[in-house]
Short mmCIF file of C-alpha atoms and ligand atoms in Angstrom, two decimals:
data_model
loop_
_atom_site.label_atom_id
_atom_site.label_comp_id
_atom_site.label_asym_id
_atom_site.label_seq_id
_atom_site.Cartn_x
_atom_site.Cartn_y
_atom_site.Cartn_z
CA UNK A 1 159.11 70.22 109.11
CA UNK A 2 157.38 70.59 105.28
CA UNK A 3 160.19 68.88 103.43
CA UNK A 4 157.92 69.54 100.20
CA UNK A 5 156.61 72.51 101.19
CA UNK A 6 159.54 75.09 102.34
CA UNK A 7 160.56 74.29 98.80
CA UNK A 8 157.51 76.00 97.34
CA UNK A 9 157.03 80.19 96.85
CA UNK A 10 154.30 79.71 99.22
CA UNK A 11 154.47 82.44 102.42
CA UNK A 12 156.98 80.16 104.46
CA UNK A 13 156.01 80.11 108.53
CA UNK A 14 159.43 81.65 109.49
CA UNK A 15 158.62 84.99 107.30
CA UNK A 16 155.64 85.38 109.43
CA UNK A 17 155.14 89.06 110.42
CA UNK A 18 157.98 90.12 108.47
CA UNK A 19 156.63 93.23 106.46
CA UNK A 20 159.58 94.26 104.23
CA UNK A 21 158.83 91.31 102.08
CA UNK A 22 156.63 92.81 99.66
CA UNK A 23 153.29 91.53 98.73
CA UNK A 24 152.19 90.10 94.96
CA UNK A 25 154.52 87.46 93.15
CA UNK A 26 156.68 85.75 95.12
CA UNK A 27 158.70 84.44 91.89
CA UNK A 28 158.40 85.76 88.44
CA UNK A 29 157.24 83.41 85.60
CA UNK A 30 159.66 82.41 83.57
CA UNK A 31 159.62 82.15 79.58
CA UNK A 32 157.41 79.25 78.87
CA UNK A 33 160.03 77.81 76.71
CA UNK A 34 162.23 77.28 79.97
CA UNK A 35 159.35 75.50 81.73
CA UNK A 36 159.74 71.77 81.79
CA UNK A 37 158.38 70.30 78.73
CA UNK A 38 158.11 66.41 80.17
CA UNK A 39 155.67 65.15 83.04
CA UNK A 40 157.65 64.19 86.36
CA UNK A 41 158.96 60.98 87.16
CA UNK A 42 156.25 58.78 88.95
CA UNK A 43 157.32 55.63 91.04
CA UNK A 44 157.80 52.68 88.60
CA UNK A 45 154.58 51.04 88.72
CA UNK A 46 152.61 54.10 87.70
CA UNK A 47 151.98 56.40 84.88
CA UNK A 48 150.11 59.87 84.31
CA UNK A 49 146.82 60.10 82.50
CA UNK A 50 144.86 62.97 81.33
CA UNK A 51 141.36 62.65 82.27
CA UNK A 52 138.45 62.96 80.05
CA UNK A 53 135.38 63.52 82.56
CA UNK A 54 133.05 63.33 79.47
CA UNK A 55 133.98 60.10 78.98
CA UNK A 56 131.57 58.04 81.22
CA UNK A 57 133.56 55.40 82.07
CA UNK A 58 136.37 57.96 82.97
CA UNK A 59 134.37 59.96 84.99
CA UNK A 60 133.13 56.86 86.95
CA UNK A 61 136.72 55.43 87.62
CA UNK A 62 137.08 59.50 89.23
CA UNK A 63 133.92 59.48 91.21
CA UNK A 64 134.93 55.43 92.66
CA UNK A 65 138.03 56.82 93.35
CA UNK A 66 136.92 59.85 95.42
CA UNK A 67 133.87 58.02 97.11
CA UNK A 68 136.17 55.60 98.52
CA UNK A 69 139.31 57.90 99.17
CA UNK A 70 138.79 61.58 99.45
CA UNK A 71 138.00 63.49 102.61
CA UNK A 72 136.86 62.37 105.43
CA UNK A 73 135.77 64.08 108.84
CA UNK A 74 138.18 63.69 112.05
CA UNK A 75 136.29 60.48 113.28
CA UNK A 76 136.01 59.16 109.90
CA UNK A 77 132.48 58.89 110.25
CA UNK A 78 131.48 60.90 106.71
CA UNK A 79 133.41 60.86 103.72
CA UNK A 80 132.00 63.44 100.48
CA UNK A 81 130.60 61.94 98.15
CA UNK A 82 130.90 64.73 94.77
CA UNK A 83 127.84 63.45 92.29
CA UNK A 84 129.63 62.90 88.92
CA UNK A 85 127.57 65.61 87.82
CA UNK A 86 128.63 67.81 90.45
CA UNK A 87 132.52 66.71 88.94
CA UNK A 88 131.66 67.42 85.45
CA UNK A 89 130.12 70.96 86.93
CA UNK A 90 133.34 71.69 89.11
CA UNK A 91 135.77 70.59 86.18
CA UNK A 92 134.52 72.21 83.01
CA UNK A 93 134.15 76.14 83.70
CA UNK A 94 134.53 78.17 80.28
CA UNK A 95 138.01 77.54 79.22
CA UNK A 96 138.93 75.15 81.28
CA UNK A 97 142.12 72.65 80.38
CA UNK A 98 141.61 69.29 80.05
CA UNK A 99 145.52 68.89 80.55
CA UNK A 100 145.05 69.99 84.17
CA UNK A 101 142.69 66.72 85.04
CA UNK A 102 145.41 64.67 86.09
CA UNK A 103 145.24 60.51 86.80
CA UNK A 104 147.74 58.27 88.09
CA UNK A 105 147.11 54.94 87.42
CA UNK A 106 148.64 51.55 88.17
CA UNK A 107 150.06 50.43 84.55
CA UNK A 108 149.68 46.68 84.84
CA UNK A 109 146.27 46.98 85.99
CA UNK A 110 145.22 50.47 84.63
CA UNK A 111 143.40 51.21 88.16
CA UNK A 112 143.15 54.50 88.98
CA UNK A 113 144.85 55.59 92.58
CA UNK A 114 145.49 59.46 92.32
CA UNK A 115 143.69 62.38 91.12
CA UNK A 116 144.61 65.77 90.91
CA UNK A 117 142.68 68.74 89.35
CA UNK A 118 142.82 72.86 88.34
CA UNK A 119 140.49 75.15 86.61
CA UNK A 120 140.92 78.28 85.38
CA UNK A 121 139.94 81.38 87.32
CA UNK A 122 140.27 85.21 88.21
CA UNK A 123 140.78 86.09 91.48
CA UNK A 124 140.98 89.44 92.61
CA UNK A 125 143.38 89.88 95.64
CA UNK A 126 142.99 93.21 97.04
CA UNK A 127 143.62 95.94 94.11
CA UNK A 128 144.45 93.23 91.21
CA UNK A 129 142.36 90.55 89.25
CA UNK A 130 144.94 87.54 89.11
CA UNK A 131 144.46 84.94 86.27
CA UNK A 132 145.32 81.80 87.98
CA UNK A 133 144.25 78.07 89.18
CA UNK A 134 142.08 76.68 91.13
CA UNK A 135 143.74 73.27 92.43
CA UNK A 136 140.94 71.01 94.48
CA UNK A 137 139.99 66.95 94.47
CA UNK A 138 143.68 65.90 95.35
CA UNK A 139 143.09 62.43 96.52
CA UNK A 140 145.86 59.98 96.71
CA UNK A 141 144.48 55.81 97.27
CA UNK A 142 144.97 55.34 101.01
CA UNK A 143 146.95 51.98 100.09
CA UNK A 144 149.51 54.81 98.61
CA UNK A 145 149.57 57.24 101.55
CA UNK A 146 152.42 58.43 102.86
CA UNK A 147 154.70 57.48 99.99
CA UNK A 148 155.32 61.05 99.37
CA UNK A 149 153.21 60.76 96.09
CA UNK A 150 151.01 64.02 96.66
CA UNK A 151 154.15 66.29 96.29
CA UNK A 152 154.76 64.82 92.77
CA UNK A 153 151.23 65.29 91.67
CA UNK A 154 151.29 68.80 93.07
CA UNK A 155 154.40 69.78 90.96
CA UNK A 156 152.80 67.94 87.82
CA UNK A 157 149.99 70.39 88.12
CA UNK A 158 151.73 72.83 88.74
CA UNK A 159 154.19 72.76 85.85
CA UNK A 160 150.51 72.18 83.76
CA UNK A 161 149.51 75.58 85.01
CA UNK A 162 152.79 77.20 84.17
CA UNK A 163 152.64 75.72 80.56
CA UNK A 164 148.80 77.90 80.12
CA UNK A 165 151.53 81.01 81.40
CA UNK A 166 149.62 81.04 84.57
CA UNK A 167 151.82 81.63 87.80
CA UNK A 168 149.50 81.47 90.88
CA UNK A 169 147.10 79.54 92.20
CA UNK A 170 144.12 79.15 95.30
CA UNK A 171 143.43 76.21 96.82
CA UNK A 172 141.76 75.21 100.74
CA UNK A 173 142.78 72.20 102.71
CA UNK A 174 141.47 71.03 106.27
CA UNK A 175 144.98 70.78 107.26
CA UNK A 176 147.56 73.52 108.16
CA UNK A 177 150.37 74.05 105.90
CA UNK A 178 152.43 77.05 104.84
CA UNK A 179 150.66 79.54 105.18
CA UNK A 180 147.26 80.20 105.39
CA UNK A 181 145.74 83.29 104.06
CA UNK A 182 142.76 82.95 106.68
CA UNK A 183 141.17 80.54 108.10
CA UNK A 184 137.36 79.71 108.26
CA UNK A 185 134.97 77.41 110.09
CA UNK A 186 132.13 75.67 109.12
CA UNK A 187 128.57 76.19 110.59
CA UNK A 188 126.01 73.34 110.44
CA UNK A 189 121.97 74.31 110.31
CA UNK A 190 119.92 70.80 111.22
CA UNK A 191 116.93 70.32 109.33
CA UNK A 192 116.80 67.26 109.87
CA UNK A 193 117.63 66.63 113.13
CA UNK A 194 116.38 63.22 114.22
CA UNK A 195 118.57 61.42 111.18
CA UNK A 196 121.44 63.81 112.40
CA UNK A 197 121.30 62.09 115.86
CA UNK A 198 120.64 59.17 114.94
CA UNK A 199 124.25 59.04 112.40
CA UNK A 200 126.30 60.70 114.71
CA UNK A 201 126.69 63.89 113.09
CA UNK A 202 124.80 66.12 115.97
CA UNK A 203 123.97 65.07 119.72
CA UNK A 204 121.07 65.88 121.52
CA UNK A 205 121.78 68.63 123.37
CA UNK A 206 121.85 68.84 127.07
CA UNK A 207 118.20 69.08 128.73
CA UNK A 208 116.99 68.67 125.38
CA UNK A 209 114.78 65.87 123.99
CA UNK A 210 114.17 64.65 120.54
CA UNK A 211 110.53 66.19 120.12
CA UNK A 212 111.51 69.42 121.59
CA UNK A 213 115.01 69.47 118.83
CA UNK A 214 112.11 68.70 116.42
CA UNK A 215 110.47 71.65 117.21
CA UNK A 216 113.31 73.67 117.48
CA UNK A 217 114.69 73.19 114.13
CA UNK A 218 111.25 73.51 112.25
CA UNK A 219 110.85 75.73 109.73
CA UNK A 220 107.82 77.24 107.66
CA UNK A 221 106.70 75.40 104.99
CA UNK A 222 106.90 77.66 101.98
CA UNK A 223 109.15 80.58 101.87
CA UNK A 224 108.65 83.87 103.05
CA UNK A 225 109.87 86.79 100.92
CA UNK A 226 107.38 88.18 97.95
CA UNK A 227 109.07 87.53 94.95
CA UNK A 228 111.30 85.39 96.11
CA UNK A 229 111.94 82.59 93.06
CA UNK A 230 114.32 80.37 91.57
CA UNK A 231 116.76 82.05 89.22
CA UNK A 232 116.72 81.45 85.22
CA UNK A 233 119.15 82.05 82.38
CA UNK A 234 117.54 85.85 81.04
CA UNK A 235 118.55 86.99 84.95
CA UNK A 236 122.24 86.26 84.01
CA UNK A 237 123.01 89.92 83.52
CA UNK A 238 121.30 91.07 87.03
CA UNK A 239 122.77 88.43 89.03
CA UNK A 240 126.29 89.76 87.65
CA UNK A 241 125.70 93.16 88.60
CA UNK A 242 124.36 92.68 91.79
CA UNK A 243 127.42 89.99 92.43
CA UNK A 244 130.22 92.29 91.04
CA UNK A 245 128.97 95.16 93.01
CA UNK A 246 128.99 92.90 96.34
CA UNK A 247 132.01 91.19 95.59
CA UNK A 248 134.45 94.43 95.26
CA UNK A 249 133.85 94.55 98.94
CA UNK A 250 136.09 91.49 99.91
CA UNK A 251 139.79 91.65 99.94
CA UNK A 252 140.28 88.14 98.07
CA UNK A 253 136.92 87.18 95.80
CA UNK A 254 136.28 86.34 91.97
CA UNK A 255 136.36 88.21 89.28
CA UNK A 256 132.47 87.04 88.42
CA UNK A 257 131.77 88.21 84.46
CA UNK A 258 128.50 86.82 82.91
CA UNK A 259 129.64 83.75 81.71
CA UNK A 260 130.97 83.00 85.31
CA UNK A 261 127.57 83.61 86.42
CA UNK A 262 125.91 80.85 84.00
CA UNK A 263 128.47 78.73 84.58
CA UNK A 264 128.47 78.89 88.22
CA UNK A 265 125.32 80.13 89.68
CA UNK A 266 122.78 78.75 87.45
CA UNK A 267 120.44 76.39 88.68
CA UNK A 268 121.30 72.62 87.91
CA UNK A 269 119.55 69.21 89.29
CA UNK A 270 121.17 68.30 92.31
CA UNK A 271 124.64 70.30 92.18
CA UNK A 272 123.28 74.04 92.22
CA UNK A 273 120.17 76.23 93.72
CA UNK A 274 120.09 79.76 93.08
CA UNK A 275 117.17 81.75 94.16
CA UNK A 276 117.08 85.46 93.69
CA UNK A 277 114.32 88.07 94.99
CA UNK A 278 112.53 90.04 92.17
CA UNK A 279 110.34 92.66 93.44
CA UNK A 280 106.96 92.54 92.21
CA UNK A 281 106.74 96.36 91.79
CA UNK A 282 109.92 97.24 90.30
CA UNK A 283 111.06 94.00 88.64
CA UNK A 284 114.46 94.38 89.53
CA UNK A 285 116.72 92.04 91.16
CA UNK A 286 117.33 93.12 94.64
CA UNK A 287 118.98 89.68 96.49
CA UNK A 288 120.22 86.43 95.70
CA UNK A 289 121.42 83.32 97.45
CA UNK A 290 122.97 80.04 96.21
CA UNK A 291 124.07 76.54 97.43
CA UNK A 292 125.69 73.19 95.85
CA UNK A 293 124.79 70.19 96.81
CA UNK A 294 127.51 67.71 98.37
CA UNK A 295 126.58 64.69 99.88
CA UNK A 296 128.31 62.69 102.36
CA UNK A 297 128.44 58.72 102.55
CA UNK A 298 127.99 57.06 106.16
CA UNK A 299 130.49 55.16 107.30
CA UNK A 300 129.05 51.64 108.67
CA UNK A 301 125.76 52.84 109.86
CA UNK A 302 122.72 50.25 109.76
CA UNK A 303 119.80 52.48 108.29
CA UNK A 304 121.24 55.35 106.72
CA UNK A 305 124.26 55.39 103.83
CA UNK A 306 123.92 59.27 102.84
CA UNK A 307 124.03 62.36 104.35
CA UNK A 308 122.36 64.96 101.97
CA UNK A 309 124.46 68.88 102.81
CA UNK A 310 123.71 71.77 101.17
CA UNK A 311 126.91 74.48 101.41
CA UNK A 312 125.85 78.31 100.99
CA UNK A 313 127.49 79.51 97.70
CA UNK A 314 127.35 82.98 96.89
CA UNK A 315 124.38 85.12 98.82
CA UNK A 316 123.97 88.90 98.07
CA UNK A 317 121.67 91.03 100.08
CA UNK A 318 120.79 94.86 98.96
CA UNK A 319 116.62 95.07 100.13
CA UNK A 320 115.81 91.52 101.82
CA UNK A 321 117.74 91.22 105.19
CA UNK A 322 120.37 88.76 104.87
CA UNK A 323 118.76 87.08 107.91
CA UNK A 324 115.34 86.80 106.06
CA UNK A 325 117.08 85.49 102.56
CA UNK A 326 119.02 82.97 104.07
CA UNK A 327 115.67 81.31 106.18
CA UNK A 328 114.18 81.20 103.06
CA UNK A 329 117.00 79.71 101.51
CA UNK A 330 116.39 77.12 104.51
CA UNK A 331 113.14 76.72 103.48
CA UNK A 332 113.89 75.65 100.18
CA UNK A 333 116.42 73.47 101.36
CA UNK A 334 114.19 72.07 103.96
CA UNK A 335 111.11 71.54 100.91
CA UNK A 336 114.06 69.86 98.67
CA UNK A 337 114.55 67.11 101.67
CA UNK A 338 118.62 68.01 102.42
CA UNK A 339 119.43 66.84 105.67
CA UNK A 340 121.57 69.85 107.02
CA UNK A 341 122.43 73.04 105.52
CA UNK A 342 125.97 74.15 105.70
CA UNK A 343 127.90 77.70 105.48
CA UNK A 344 131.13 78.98 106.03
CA UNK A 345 131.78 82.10 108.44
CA UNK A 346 133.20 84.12 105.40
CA UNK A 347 131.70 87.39 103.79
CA UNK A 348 129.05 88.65 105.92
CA UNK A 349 127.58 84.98 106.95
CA UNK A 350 127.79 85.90 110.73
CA UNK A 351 125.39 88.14 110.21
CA UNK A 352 122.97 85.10 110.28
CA UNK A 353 124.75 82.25 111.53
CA UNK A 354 123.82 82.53 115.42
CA UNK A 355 120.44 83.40 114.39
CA UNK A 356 119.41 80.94 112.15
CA UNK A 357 120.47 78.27 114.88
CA UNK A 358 123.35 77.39 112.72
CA UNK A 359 126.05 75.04 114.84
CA UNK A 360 129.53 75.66 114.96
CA UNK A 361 131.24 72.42 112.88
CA UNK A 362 134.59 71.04 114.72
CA UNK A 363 137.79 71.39 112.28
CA UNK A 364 138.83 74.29 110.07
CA UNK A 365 138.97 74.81 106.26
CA UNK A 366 142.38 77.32 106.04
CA UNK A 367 142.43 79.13 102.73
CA UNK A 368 145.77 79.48 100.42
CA UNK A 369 147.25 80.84 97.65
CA UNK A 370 150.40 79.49 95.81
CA UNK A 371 152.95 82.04 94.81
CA UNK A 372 151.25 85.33 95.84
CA UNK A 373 152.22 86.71 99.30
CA UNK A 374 149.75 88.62 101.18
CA UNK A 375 151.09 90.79 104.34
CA UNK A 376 148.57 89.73 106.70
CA UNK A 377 146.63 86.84 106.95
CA UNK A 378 142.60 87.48 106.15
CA UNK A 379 139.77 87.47 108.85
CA UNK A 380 136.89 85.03 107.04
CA UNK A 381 134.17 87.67 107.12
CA UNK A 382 137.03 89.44 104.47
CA UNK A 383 137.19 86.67 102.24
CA UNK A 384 134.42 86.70 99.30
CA UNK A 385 135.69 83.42 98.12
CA UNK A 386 134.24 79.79 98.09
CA UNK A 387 135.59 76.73 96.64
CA UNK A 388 133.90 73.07 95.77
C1 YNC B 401 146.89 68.92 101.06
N1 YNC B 401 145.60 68.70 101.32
O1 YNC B 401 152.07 68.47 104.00
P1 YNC B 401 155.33 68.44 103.55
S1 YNC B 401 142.39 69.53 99.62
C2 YNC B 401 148.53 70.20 100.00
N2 YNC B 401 147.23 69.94 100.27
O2 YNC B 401 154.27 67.83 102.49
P2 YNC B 401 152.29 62.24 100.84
C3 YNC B 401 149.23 68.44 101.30
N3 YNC B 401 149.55 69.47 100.51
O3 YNC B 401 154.50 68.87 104.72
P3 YNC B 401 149.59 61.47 101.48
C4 YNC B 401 147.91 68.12 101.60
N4 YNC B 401 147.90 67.03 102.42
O4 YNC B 401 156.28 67.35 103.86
C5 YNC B 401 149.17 66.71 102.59
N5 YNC B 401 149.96 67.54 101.93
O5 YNC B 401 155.96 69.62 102.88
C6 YNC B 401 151.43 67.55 101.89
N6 YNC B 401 143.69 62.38 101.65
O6 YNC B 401 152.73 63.77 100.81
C7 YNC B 401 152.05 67.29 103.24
N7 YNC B 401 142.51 65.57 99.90
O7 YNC B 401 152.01 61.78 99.45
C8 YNC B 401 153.41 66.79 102.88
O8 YNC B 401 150.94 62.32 101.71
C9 YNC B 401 153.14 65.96 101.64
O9 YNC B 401 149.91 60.12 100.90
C10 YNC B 401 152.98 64.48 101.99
O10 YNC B 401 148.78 62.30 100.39
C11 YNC B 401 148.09 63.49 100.74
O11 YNC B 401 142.34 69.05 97.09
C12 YNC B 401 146.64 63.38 100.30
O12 YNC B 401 142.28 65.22 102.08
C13 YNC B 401 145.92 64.67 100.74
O13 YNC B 401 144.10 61.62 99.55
C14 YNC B 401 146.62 63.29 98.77
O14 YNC B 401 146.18 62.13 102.30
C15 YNC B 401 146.00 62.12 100.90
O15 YNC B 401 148.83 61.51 102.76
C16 YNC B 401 144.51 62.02 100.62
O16 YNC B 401 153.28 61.43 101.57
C17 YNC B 401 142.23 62.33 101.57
O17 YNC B 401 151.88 66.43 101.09
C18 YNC B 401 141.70 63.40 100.62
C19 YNC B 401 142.20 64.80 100.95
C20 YNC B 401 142.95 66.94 99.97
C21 YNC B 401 141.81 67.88 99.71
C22 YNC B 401 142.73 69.78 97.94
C23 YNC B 401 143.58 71.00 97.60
C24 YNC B 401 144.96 70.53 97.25
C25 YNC B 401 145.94 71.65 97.04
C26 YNC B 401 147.32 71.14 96.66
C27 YNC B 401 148.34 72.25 96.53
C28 YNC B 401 148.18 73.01 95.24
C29 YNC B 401 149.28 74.03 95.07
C30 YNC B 401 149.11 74.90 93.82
C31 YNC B 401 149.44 74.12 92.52
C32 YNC B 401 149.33 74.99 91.25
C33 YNC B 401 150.37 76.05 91.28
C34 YNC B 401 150.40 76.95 90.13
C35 YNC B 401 150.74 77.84 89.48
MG1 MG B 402 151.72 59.02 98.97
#
């Protein structure tokens, strides 16, 4: 059935339940100097490029390619639409490889029609921190679907990743393939609700009209929590703490060190919010809550072409109720004119999903990882992991 896939040390669907395969590794890496020193063989017309996302016109060929290409909902209503900032944000973590931003392109013409990318990052998976890749922004040109293209690029990276003697990987997909280590759903907060209607993305709900959704989906207009304030580069060392500490209570999450933490969580123009509570008595950090932006474009609508989505990050509650951080996360959202606010039901997100009048979304996000077998798959409020 996965002609690529039951080729791959991924947890295959027939081992399923089978616990005398032991968890970890599922193949050992082998001497570097035995991993294959020469790209794979691409269809004739094409060639591999390494991409430099500094370059502007690189990093505009990228962000055409995946505004017109990448990932679109079920009814192919909304596509994402990654800023290039949010690209050059997602791509270049401390110590990232340039080697693993990988192009196909058209020779004659030089046009760009696949993209493939990893970082690198440490995962802990239950008892042990894992050095390994993030793989995301797989897009192939949908004139070159189904051509069996993506399994190439897939091994390309993949032999990239072995090369930096790294042997595993993480990656999420909306589709099903083998074998998810859990599987999550998206949640959907309106804030604004009347251009949510109006696109599609929400209905009005039975016995409900527009003035009275209005109402329902108001929120205050400033936040609510004393101290509650956007977070700057001297509270690097407090945000790691109080991230670490939270963190070592998921079975699969990062291995968040300072420079993570600046890299990741603090705040930049239209890609990242972070907000953290400081008390006003003791100074100390007590909660903090995050969210990237990601728009989406509108397929073929007459007024509107973007959807503006926030997605909840990383939130960490120790005195402010979870409930009480994440309104005034909404709040801030709300002030910053996003559309809807989105979240994932992973770590302890239920907690205020319901509540907070967030919407189930339809369609899953399943989370994997690539050679590393885990015995049982992962309920979402277990997993302290989100990807871009
Ligand atoms: C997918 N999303 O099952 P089988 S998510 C992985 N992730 O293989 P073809 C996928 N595999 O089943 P197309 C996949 N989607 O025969 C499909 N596949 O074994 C598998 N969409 O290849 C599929 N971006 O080239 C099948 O399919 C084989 O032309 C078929 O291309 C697929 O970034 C795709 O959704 C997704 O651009 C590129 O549809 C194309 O359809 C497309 O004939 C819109 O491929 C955009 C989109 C995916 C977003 C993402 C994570 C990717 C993870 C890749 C796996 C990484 C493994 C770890 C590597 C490092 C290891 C180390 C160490
Ligand atoms: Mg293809």
């Amino acid at each position: 059935r996965h002609k690529f896939w039951e080729t791959q040390p991924v947890g295959q669907f027939k081992d399923i339940g089978d616990s005398s395969l032991p968890e970890g590794p599922i193949e050992l890496p082998t001497p570097l100097s035995e991993v294959k020193q020469v790209p794979y063989n691409l269809p004739d017309p094409y060639e591999w490029i390494t991409c430099d996302i500094n370059s502007e016109e690189m990093c505009d060929e990228v962000y055409n390619l995946l505004a017109h290409n990448y990932v679109e909902d079920d009814e192919n209503m909304f596509r994402f639409n990654y800023s290039k900032e949010f690209l050059r944000w997602a791509l270049q973590p401390h110590g990232y490889f340039r080697s693993w931003h990988i192009g196909v392109r058209v020779k004659s013409s030089k046009k760009l029609v696949a993209f493939i990318t990893g970082i690198p990052a440490r995962i802990r998976v239950c008892n042990e921190v894992v050095h390994m890749a993030e793989i995301n922004f797989l897009c192939v040109h949908k004139k070159l679907r189904t051509k069996r293209l993506a399994p190439v690029m897939i091994k390309e990276v993949t032999r990239r990743v072995h090369l930096e003697n790294m042997w595993q990987a993480a990656y999420t997909a909306g589709v099903i393939l083998p074998t998810p280590i859990a599987t999550c759903q998206y949640w959907h907060r309106s804030l604004n609700p009347k251009k949510l209607i109006d696109v599609g993305f929400s209905r009005l709900g039975a016995r409900m009209t527009m003035s009275r959704t209005i109402k329902l989906y108001k929120l205050p207009e400033s936040t609510i929590t004393p101290g509650f304030r956007k977070m700057e580069i001297h509270d690097v060392p407090a945000v790691t703490r109080l991230i670490r500490n939270y963190l070592s209570h998921f079975v699969v999450a990062p291995d968040f060190d300072e420079n993570y933490v600046e890299h990741w969580l603090l705040p930049r123009d239209n890609v990242i919010d972070s907000y953290l509570v400081e008390s006003p008595e003791t100074h100390e950090v007590t909660d903090f809550c995050s969210f990237y932006t990601l728009p989406s474009s509108i397929l073929g609508h007459q007024n509107y072409s973007t959807l503006k989505a926030a997605y909840s990050f990383y939130n960490v509650s120790t005195v402010t109720p979870l409930l009480q951080l994440m309104n005034d996360a909404l709040i801030v959202a709300k002030q910053k004119d996003y559309d809807v606010f989105n979240a994932l039901d992973v770590m302890q997100n239920e907690i205020f999903l319901r509540e907070l009048k967030f919407g189930p979304g339809d369609g899953k996000l399943h989370y994997y990882l690539y050679n590393y077998r885990i015995r049982h798959a992962l309920k979402p409020s277990e997993l302290g992991l989100v990807l871009l």
